[in-house]
N, CA and C atoms as an extended XYZ file, in Angstrom:
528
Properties=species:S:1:pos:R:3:atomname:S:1:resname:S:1:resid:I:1 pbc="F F F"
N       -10.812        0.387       26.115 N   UNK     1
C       -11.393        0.951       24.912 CA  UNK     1
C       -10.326        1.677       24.083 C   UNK     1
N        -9.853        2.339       24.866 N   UNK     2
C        -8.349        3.645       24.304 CA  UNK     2
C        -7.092        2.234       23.149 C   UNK     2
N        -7.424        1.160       24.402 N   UNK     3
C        -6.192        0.201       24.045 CA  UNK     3
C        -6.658       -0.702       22.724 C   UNK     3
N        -7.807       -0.790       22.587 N   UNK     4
C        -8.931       -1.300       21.484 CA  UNK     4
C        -8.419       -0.563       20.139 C   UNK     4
N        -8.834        0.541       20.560 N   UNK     5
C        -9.015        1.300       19.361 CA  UNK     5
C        -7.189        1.782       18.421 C   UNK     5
N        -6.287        1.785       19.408 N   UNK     6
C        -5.147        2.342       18.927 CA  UNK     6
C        -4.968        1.157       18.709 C   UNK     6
N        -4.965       -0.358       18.779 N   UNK     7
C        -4.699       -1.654       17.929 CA  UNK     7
C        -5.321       -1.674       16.627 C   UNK     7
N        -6.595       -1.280       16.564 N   UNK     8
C        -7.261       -1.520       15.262 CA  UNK     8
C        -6.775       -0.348       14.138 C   UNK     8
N        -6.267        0.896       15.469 N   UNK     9
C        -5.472        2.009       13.797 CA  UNK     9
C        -4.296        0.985       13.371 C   UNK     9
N        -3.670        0.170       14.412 N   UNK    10
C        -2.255       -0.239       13.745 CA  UNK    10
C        -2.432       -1.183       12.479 C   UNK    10
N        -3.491       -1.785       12.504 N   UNK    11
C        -3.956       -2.748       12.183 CA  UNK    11
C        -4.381       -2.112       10.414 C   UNK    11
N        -4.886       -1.113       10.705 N   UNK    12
C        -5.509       -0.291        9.364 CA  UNK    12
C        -4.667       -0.079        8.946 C   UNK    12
N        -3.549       -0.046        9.349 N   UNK    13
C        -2.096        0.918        8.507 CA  UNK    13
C        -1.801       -0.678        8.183 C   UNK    13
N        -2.223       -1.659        8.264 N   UNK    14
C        -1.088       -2.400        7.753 CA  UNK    14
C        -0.742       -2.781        6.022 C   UNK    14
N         0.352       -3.252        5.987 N   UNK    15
C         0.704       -3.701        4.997 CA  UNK    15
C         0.202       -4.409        3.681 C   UNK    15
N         0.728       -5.299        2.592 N   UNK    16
C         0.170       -6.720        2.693 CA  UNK    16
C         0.690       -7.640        2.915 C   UNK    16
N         1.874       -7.869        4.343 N   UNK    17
C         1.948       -8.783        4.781 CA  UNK    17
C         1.425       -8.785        6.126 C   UNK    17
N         0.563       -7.611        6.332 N   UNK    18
C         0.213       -8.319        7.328 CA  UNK    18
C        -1.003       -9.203        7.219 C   UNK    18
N        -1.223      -10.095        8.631 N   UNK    19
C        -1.962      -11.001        8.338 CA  UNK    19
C        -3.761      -10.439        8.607 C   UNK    19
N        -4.013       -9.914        9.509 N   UNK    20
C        -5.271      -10.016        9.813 CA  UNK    20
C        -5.770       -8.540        9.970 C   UNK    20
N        -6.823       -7.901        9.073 N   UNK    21
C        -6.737       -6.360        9.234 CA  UNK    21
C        -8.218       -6.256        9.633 C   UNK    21
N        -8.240       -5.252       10.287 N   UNK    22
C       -10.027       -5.517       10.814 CA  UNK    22
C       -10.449       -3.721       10.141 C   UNK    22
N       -10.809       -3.699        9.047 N   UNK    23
C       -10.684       -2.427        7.951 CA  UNK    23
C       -12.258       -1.859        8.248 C   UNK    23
N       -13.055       -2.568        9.152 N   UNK    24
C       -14.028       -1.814        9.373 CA  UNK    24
C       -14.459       -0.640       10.602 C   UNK    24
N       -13.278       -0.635       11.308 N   UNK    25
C       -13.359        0.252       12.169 CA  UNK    25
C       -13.100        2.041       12.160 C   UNK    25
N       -13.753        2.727       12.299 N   UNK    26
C       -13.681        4.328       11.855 CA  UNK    26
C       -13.545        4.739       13.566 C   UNK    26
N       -12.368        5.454       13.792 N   UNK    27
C       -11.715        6.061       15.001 CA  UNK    27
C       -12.983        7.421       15.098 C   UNK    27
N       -13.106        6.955       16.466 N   UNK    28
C       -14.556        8.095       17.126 CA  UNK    28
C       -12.905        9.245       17.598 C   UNK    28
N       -12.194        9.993       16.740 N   UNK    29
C       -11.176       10.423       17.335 CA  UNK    29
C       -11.503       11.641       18.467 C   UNK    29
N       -13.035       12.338       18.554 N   UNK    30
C       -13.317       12.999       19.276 CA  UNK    30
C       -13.747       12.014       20.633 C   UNK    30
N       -14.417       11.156       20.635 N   UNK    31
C       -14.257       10.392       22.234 CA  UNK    31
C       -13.236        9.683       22.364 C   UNK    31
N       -12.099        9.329       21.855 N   UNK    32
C       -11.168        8.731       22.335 CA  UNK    32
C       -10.521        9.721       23.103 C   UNK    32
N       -10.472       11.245       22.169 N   UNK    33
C        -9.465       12.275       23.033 CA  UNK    33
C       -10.178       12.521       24.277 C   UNK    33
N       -11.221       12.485       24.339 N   UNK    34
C       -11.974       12.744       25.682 CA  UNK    34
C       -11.711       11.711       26.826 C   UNK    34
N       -11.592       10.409       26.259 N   UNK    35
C       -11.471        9.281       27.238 CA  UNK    35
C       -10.410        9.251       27.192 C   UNK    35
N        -8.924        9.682       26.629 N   UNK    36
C        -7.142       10.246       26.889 CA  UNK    36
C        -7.042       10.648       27.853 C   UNK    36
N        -8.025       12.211       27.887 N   UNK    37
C        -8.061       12.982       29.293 CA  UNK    37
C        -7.951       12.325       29.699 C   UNK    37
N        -9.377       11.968       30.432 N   UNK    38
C        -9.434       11.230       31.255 CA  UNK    38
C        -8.568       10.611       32.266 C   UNK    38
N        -8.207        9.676       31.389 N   UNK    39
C        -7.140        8.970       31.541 CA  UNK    39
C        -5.379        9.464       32.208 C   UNK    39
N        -5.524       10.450       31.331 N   UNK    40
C        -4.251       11.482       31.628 CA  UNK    40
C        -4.342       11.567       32.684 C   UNK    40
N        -5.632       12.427       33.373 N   UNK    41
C        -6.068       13.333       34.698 CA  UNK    41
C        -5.456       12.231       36.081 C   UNK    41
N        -5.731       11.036       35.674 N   UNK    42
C        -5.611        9.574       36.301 CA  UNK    42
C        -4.120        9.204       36.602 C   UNK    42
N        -3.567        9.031       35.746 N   UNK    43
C        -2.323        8.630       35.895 CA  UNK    43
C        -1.648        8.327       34.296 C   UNK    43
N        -1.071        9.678       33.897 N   UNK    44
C        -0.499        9.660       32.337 CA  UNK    44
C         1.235        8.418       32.268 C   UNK    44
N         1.568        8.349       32.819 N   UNK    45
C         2.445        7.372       32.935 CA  UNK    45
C         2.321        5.840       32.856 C   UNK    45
N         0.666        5.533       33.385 N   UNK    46
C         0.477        4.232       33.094 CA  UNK    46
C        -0.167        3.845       31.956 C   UNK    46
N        -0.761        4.917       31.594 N   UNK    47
C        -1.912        5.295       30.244 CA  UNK    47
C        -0.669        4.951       29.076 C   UNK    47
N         0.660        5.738       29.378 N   UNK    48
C         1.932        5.597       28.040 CA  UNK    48
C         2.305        4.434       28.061 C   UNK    48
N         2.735        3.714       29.366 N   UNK    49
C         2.877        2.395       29.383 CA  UNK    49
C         2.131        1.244       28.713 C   UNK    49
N         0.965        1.176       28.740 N   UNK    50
C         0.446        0.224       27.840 CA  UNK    50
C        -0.172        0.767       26.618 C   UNK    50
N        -0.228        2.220       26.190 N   UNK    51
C        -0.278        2.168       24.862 CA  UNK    51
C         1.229        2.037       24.209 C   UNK    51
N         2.613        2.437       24.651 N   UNK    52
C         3.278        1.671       24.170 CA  UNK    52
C         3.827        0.698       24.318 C   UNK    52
N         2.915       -0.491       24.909 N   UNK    53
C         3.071       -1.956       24.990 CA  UNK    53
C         2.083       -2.468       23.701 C   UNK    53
N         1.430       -1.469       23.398 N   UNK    54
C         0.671       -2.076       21.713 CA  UNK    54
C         1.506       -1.495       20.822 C   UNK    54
N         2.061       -0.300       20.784 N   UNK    55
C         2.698       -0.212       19.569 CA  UNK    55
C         4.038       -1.262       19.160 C   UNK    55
N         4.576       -1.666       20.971 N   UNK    56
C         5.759       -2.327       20.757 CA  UNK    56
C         5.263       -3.769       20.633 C   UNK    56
N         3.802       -4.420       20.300 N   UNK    57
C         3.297       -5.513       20.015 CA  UNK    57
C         3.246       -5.606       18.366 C   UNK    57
N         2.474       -4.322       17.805 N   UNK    58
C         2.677       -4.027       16.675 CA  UNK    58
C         3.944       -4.507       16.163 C   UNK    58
N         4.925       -4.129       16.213 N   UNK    59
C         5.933       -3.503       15.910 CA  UNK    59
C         6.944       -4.680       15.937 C   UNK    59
N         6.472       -5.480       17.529 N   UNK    60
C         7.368       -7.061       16.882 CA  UNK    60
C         6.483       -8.131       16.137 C   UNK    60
N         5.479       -7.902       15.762 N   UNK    61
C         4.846       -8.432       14.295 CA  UNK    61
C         5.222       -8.328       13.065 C   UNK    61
N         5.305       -7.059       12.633 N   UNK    62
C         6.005       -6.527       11.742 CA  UNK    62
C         7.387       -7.271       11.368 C   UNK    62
N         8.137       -7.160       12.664 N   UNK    63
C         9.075       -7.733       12.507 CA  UNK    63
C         9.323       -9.259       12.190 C   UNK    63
N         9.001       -9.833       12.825 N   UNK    64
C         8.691      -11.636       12.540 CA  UNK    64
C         7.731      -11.386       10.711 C   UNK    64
N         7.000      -10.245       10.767 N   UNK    65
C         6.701      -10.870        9.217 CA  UNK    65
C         7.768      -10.416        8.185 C   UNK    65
N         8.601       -9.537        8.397 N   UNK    66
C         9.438       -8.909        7.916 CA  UNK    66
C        10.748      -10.104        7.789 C   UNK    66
N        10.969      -10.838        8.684 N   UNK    67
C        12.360      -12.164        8.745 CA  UNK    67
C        11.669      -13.214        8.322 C   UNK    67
N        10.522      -13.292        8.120 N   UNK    68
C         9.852      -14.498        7.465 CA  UNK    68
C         9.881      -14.462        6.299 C   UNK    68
N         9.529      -13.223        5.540 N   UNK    69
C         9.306      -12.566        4.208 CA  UNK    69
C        11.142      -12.879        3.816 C   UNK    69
N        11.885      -12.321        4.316 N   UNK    70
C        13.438      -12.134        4.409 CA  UNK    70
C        14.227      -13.709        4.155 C   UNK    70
N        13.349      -14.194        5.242 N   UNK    71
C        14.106      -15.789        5.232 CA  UNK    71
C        13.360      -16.665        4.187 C   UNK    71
N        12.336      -16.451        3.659 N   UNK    72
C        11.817      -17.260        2.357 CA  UNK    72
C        12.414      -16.419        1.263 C   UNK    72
N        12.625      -15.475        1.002 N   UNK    73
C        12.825      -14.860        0.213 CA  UNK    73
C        14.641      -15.126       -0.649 C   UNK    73
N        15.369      -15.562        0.949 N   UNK    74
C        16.495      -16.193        0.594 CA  UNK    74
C        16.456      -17.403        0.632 C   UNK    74
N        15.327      -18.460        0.599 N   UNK    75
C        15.352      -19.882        0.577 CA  UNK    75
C        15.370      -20.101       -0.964 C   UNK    75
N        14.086      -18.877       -1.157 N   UNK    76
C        13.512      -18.978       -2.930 CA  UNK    76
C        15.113      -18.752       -4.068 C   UNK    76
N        15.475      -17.763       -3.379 N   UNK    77
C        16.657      -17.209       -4.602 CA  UNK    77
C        18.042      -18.093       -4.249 C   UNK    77
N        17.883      -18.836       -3.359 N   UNK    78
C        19.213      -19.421       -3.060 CA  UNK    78
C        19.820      -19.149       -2.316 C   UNK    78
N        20.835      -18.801       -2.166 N   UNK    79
C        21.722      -17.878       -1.620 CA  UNK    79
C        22.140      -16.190       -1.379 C   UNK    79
N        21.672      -16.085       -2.601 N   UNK    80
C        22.019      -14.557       -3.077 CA  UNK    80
C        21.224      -13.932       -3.532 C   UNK    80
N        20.561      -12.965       -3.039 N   UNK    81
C        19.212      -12.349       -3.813 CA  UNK    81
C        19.152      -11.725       -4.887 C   UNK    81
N        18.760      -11.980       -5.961 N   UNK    82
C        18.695      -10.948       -7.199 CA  UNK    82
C        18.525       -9.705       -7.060 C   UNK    82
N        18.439       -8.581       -7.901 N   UNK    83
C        17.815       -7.492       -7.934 CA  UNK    83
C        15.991       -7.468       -7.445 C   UNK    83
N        15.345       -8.497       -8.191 N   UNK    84
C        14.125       -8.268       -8.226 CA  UNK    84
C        13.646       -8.452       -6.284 C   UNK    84
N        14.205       -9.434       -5.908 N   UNK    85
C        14.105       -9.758       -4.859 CA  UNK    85
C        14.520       -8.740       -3.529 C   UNK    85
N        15.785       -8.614       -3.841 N   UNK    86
C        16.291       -7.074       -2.867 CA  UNK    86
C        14.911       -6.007       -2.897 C   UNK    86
N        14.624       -5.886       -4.110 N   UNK    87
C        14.030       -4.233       -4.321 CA  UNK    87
C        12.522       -4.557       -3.921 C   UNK    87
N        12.205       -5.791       -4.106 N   UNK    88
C        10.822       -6.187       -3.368 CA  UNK    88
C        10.599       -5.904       -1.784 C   UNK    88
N        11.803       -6.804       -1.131 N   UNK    89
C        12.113       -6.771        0.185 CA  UNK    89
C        12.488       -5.835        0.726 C   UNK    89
N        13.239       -4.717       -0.128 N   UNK    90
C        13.310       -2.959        0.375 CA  UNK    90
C        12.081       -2.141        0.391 C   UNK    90
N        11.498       -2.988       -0.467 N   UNK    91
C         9.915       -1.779       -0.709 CA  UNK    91
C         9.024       -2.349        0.529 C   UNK    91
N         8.984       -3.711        0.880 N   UNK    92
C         7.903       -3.841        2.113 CA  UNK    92
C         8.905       -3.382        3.380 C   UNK    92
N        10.223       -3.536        3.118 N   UNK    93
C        10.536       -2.724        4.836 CA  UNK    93
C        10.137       -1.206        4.706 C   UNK    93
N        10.405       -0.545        3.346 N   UNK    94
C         9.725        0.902        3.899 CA  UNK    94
C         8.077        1.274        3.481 C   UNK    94
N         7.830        0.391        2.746 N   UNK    95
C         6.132        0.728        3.289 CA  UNK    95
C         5.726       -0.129        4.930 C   UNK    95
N         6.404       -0.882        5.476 N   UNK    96
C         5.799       -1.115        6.711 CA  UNK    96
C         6.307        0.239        7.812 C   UNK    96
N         7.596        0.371        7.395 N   UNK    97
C         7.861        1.656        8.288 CA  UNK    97
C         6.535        2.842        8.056 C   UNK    97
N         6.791        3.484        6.808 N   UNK    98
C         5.774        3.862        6.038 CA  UNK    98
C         4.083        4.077        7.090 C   UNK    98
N         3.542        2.794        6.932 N   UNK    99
C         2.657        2.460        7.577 CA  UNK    99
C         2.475        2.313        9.029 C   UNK    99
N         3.583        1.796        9.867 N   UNK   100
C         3.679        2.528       11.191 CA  UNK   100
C         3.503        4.243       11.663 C   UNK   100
N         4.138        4.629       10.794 N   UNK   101
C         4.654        6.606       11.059 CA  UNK   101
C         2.813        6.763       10.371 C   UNK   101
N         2.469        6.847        9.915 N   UNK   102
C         0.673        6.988        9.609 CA  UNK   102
C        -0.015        6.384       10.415 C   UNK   102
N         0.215        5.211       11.169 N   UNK   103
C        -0.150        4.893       12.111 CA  UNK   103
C         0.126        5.950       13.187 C   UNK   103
N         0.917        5.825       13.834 N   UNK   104
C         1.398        7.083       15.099 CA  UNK   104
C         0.343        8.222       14.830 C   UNK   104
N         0.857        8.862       13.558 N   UNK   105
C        -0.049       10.403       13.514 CA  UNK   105
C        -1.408       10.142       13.574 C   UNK   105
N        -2.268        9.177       13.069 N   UNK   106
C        -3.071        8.985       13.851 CA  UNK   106
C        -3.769        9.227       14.468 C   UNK   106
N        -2.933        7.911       15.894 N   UNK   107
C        -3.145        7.694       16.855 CA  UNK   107
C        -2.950        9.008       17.784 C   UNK   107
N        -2.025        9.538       17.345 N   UNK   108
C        -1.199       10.788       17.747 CA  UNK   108
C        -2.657       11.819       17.536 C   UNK   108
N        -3.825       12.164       16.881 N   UNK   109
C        -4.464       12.823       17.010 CA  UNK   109
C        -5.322       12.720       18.596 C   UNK   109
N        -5.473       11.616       18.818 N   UNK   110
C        -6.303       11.920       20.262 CA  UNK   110
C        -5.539       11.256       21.440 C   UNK   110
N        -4.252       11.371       21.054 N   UNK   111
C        -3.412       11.911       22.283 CA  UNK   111
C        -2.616       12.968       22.689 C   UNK   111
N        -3.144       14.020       21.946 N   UNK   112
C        -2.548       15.128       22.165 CA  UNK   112
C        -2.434       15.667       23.689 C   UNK   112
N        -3.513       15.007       24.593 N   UNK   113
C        -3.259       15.323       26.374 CA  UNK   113
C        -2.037       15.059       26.923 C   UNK   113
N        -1.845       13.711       26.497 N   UNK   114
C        -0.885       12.605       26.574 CA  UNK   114
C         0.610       13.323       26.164 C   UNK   114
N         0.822       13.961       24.741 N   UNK   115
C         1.701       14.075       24.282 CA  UNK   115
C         2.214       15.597       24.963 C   UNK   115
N         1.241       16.451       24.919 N   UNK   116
C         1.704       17.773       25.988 CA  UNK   116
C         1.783       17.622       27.439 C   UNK   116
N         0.897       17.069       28.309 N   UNK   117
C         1.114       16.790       28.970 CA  UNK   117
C         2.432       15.349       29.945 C   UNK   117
N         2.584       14.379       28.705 N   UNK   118
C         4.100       13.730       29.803 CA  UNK   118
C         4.789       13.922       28.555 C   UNK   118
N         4.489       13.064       27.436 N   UNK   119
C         6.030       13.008       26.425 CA  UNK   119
C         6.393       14.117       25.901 C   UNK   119
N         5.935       15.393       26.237 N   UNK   120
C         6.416       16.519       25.885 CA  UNK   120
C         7.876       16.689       26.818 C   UNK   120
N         7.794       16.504       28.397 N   UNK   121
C         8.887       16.773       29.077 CA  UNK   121
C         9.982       15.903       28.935 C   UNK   121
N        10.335       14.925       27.964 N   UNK   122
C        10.779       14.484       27.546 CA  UNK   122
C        11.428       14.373       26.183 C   UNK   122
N        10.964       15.209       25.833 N   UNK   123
C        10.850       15.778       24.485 CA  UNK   123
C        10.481       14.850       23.387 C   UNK   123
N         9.812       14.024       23.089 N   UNK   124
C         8.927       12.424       22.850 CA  UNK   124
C         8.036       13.330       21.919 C   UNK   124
N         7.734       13.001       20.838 N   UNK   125
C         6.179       12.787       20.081 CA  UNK   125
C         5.276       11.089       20.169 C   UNK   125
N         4.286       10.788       20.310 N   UNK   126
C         4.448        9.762       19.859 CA  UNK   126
C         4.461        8.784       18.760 C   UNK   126
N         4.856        9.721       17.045 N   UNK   127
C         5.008        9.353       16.007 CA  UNK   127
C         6.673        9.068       16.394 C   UNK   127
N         7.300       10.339       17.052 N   UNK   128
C         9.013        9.638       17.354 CA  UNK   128
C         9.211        8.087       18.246 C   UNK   128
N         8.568        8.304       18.999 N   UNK   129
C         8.728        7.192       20.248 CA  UNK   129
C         8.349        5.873       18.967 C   UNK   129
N         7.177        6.080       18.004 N   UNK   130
C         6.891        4.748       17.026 CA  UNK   130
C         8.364        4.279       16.539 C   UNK   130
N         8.635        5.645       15.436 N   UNK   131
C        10.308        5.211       14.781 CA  UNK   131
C        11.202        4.351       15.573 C   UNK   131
N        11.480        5.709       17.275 N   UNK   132
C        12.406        4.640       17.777 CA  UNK   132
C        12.348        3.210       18.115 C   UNK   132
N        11.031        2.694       18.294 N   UNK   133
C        10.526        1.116       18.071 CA  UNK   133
C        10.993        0.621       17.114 C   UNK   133
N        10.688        1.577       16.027 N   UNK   134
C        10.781        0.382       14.439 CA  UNK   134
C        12.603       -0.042       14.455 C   UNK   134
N        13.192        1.437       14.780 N   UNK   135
C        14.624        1.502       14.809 CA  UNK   135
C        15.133        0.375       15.852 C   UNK   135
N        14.930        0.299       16.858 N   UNK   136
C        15.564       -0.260       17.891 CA  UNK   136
C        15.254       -2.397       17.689 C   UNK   136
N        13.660       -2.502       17.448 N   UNK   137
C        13.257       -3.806       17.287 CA  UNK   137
C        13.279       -4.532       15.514 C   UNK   137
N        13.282       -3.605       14.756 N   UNK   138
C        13.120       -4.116       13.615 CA  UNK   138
C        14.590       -3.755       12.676 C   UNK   138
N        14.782       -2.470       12.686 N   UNK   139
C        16.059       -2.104       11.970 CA  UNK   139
C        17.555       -2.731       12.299 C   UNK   139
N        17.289       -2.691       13.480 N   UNK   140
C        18.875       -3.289       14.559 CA  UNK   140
C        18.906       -4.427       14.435 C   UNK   140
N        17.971       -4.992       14.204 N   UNK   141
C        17.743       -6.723       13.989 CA  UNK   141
C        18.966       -6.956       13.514 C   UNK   141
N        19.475       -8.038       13.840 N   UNK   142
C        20.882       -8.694       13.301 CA  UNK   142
C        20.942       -9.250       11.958 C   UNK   142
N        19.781      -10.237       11.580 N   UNK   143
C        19.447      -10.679       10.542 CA  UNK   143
C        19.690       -9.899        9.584 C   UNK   143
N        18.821       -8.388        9.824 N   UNK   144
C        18.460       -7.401        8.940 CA  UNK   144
C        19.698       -7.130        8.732 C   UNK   144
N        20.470       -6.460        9.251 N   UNK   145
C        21.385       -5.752        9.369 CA  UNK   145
C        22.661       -6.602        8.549 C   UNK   145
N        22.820       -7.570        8.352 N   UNK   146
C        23.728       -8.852        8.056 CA  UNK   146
C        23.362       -8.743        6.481 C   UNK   146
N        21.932       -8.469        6.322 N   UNK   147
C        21.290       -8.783        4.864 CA  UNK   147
C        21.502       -7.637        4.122 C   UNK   147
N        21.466       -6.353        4.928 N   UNK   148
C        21.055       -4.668        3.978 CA  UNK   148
C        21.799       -4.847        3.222 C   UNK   148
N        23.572       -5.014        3.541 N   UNK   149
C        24.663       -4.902        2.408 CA  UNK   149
C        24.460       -5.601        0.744 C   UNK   149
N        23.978       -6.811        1.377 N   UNK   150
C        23.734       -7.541       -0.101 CA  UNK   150
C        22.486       -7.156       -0.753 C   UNK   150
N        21.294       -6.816       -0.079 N   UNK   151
C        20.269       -5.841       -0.689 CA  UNK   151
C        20.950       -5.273       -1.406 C   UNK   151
N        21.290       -3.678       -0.629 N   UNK   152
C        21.522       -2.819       -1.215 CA  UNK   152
C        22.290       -3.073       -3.040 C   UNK   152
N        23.543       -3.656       -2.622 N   UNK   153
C        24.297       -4.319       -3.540 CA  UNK   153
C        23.579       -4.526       -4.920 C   UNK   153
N        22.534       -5.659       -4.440 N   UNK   154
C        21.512       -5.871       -5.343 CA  UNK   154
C        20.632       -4.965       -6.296 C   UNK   154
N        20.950       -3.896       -5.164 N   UNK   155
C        19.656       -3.075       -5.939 CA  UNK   155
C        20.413       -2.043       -6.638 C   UNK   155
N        21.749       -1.775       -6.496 N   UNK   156
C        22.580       -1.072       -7.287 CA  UNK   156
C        23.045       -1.934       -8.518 C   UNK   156
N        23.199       -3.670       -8.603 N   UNK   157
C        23.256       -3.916       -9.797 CA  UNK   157
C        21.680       -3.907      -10.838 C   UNK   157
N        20.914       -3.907      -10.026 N   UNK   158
C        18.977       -3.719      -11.053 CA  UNK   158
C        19.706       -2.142      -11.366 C   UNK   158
N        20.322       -0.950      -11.023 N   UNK   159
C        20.260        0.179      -11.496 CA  UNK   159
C        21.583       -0.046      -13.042 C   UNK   159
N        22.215       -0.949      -13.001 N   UNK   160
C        23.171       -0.795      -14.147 CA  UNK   160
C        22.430       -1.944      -14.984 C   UNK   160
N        21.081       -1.740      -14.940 N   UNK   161
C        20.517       -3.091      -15.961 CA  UNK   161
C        20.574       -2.133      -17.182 C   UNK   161
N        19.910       -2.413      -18.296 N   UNK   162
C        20.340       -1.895      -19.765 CA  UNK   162
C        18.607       -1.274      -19.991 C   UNK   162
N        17.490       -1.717      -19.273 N   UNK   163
C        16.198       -1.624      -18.669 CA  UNK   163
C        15.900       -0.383      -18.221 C   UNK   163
N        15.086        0.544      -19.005 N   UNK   164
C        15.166        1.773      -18.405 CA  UNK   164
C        14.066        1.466      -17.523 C   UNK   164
N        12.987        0.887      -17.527 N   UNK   165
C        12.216        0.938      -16.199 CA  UNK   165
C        12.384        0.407      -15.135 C   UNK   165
N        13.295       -0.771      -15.207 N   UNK   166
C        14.053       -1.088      -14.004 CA  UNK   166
C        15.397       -0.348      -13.785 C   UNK   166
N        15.888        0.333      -14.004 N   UNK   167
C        16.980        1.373      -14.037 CA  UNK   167
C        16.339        2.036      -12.988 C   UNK   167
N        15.278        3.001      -13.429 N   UNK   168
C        14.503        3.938      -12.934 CA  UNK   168
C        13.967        3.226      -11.663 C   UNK   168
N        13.005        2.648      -11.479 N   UNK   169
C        12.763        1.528      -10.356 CA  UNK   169
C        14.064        1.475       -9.566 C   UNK   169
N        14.799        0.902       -9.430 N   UNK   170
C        15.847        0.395       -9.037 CA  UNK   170
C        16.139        1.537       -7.962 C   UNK   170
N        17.047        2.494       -8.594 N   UNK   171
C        17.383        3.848       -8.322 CA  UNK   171
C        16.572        4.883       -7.502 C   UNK   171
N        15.542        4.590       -8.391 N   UNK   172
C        14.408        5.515       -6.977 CA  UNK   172
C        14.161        5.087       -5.788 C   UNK   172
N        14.709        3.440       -5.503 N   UNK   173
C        14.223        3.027       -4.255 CA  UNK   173
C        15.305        3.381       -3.705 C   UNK   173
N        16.546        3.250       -3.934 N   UNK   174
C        17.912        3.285       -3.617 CA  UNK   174
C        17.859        5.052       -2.829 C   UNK   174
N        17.188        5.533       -3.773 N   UNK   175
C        17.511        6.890       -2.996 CA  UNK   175
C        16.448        7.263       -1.690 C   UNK   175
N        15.241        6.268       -1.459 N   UNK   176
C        14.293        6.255       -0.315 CA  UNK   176
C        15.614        6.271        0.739 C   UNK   176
């Protein structure tokens, strides 16, 4: 049920690439924290284990839609991505981040047993433990990482356009 319900928050946070959102579900966040206990009282180590085997399910979704989005995105422009294209593809990597970290807090409301009781001695939130996912499976990505330079690039020539609303645009993402 616990594992139910923290899929369908990830799911609510999503994007619009993601594919399938099930937007009718409202988090009972007072019996979930009750059924956390629970759970905690039981064995809090196995309880962390497979809730973060959903976030890290989440999280390589994201990613595959994120190199899909990435790899059409350089089929469409050719070789070299324009401005418009960079600053598109910068805005869904940080609204999916975005939308993970709102995800966590959350989820993070009715695991507060969870979070004082083990990932505290560790010094862990589990909105941090999300990041380090996004960081480790999605950011580190090689692909990604190969591509940011010419993004970025990109999105510093949309800031020397002659276009004050793409100037402005441009620049404000640059400084996210």
């Amino acid at each position: 049920e616990v594992r139910y319900m923290v899929r369908c928050v990830y799911r609510q946070a999503g994007t619009p690439l993601a594919d399938d959102q099930d937007q009718s579900l409202v988090p009972d966040k007072e019996g979930m924290k009750e059924l956390v206990d629970r759970l905690c009282e039981r064995d809090p180590y196995q309880l962390y284990q497979r809730l973060e085997q959903q976030a890290r399910e989440y999280v390589l979704e994201m990613k595959v839609r994120l190199l899909r989005h990435l790899s059409l995105g350089s089929k469409v422009a050719s070789t070299i991505p324009g401005p418009p294209q960079a600053h598109q593809f910068i805005s869904l990597l940080l609204e999916e981040y975005s939308a993970l970290c709102q995800a966590a807090r959350t989820i993070s409301t009715f695991l507060v047993t969870l979070e004082n009781e083990h990932l505290k001695k560790f010094q862990v939130t589990w909105e941090l433990h999300n990041k380090h996912l996004f960081e480790s499976l999605v950011f580190s990505e090689p692909l990604l990482q190969s591509s940011l330079p010419t993004l970025v690039s990109q999105l510093r020539l949309g800031t020397a356009s002659h276009d004050s609303y793409s100037e402005d645009m441009y620049s404000t993402l640059l400084q996210r």
